[in-house]
Amino acid sequence: MDIKLQNLTKRFPGRRRGGSGEVTAVSDLSLQIQDGTLVGLLGPSGCGKTTTLNMICGLEKPTSGRIFFGEEDVTDLPPEVRGVGMVFQNYALYPHLTVLQNILFPLENLKGAARPSREEMRRRAGEAAALVQIESLRDRRPRELSGGQQQRVAIARALVKMPRVLLLDEPLSNLDARLRLQTREEICKIQKKTGITTIFVTHDQEEAMSISDCIAVMKEGVLMQQGHPQRVYDDPSNLFVARFLGTPPINVFEAEIRGQVLYLLGQPVMGAPGVPDQPVWVGVRPEGFTPKEDGPVTCDLDRVEALGRDVSIVCTHPACAAGTVRAIVSSAREINTDCSKMRFGLQPDKVFLFHRDSGARIPFCPVS
Amino acid sequence: MNMDNSKKAWLYLLPSLILLGAFLLYPLLDVFVYSLEEGFNFASQTYLGVGGYNYLYVLHDPYFLQALKNTFILVLITVPVSTCLALLISVALSSVGALRQLYQTIYFLPYVTNTLAVGLVFMVLFQKTEYTDGMVNLLIQWFGGEGVDFINGPYWAKMFVLCFYTVWVVMPFKILVLTSALASVNQDYYRAARVDGTSRLRTFTRITLPMIAPMLVYLVITGFIGAFKAYSDAVALFGTDLNAAGMNTIVGYVYDMLYGDSGGYPSYASAAAMVLFVIVLTITCINLLVSRRQFRG
Ligand SMILES: Nc1ncnc2c1ncn2[C@@H]1O[C@H](COP(=O)(O)OP(=O)(O)O)[C@@H](O)[C@H]1O
Ligand SMILES: [Mg+2]
């Protein structure tokens, strides 16, 4: 099922009289989601991800804008006829029902011709349970399950109605690190197997990057960028997106363009043909640094961390906004830890320029 | 280690256990002993013999049987009615958005009002005197019905007023407890139910009720106990000579046997009190058993 969000806006009325203190949770969001894909909705806490999901499933009514499932305008439809399955952040499993009863619950709500026979219900519940591998837990109650198991039950309950769209709100945030890794693979696998268009919300960029076919990055209710994870990483449209994606995060320096040359603390770094003179932010991915005897960027070496396959070089640079600079280089390379200074060259495709005020990307073809 | 801990626990509990023993267990035992002593006399502290005579007397006393019947009718009517009404009102209260605080305050007002004052108001509303038929009767007549004296009239009318009054008095507390129980149910359950297309009735019976069941059980049990111990309500409506009015309750009977005009019989009073104790104990145990089975099933 293709999903199209058209200029979605959601404003919550302010607590105070007269509507002051109104909150705009989602602002003019337009997004196209292809049938059968897994989309990661990504952004910091409070940026409107849950609100967006609630509007898609029908729990919240948009202030303005339209939502389409395929050709069908579902904006004014109540949730139960939209054909969505939702997994809530805290799972919202009914504590007094067993696992099986929880999974059966949505089916038992069906009325008339849509209502399957008792055996059919049990068969479908069994199928859903098998899909998430919880058949052996069917007679337990939610409080007798671990976080990961509860998560699977919640997914089974959302899938049992065979929804057109599956929505997951921070499905991994309540799990420990190891389980998170395993569960995200499983969500990806289940999605591929069922082919259901899936939107999953997360504030963890690594999670979103690793399993999504497409990510959408939001900030304060506004969609910043959308696309294939690698494309967005390699071609961020603004400083926020560049900063939000990637671990370790991108290194940002205060810099200046003078006479079509990029200067870092008065030191020419690389040519920037066609870019007018102005103060800029320059972002360099950690893997964009190459240790080089006569490189243009000189840092004070702090320490070197071995990560196994790679080595992380931590140093400081006076123009760096965050204070510390992190460079990742392959561990095959010899690093002289005795010197206090470290000189780097920059890989042009890992360097991005942004407007100093707006943070918008400044396109340029670097010349070393 | 474990042993130490449990010893410590007993030590911490000791003060309250001593108090409980002195003010609860000892009187209970004492009453039990009194109830077995035939013709006990407070002044001389003497008695004629030991046996079940007091129980036989009490169980054959028409006043006691009347009080027993009244109490049972009161309990069986007011507990279900007040609990169901309170549940309805609480559900309605939690679904209104605006003015909710105001409604909550209004419903809670009777709780902070003196019960005797409320009783007086009820009496004025329901009584039929030579000067006026009373507000309620005027209303009944306005609708074309026939007036009846609810305070000094037929038994069913008096019972109706007593039940009405009791429900009125116990409801605010139940509403308070149930509105907070409803408010503490996580909204995500309702959101999940909505996404799954659960009807309102099914949401109520399959989600809301099980979630607030512990509070309902608590209200039913305390409601039963409270109604079995009713006394002041009847006095507020019908005066102190409840036997004459035919509206006595078990606790009222105990009181009359001790201090009333026909009083001075601590042995009979004790026997009646023991009967009440056994009844309340039995009902509470049944309540607990039933609710426990409900939770499992
Ligand atoms: N029901 C509501 N009433 C008022 N404000 C809300 C409501 N729900 C969310 N908000 C506000 O909308 C913004 C976005 O919230 P949310 O969508 O929950 O963010 P996220 O899920 O990305 O953390 C927040 O500033 C939050 O305070
Ligand atoms: Mg959220």
XYZ file of C-alpha atoms in Angstrom, chain A residues 54 57-60 79-80 84-86 88 90 92-97 101 105-106 108-109 111 141 157 161, chain B residues 186-200 202-203 205-211 295-297:
54
model
C -0.942 8.761 15.339
C -3.297 5.407 12.139
C -6.182 7.758 12.844
C -5.793 8.323 16.573
C -5.150 12.025 15.961
C -8.677 4.015 12.872
C -10.489 0.671 12.722
C -3.483 -0.337 10.294
C -1.649 -2.331 12.919
C 0.099 -0.364 15.617
C 2.899 1.123 20.956
C 5.159 0.531 25.869
C 0.076 -1.719 25.619
C -0.565 -5.451 26.028
C -3.687 -6.079 28.100
C -2.222 -7.322 31.400
C -5.222 -9.441 32.423
C -5.284 -11.431 29.175
C -6.101 -13.782 24.178
C -8.416 -9.564 20.676
C -8.381 -7.607 17.382
C -12.786 -10.818 18.126
C -13.636 -7.176 17.442
C -18.284 -7.993 13.132
C 0.385 -13.303 30.864
C -1.247 -8.604 17.786
C -5.588 -8.513 11.357
C -3.043 3.813 31.007
C -4.553 5.629 28.001
C -2.476 3.496 25.638
C -4.790 0.539 26.300
C -7.680 2.586 24.998
C -5.656 3.759 22.022
C -4.702 0.185 21.189
C -8.346 -0.833 21.517
C -9.419 1.963 19.176
C -6.882 1.010 16.524
C -8.216 -2.542 16.748
C -11.793 -1.316 16.330
C -13.077 -2.369 19.734
C -16.670 -1.331 20.398
C -17.295 0.916 23.393
C -16.429 -4.328 24.716
C -13.777 -1.783 25.663
C -16.229 -4.871 29.781
C -12.939 -6.347 28.541
C -10.506 -3.533 29.380
C -11.898 -0.965 31.794
C -13.647 -3.351 34.189
C -10.730 -5.780 34.635
C -8.369 -2.832 35.113
C -9.164 -12.678 38.853
C -7.838 -16.086 37.947
C -10.520 -16.767 35.368
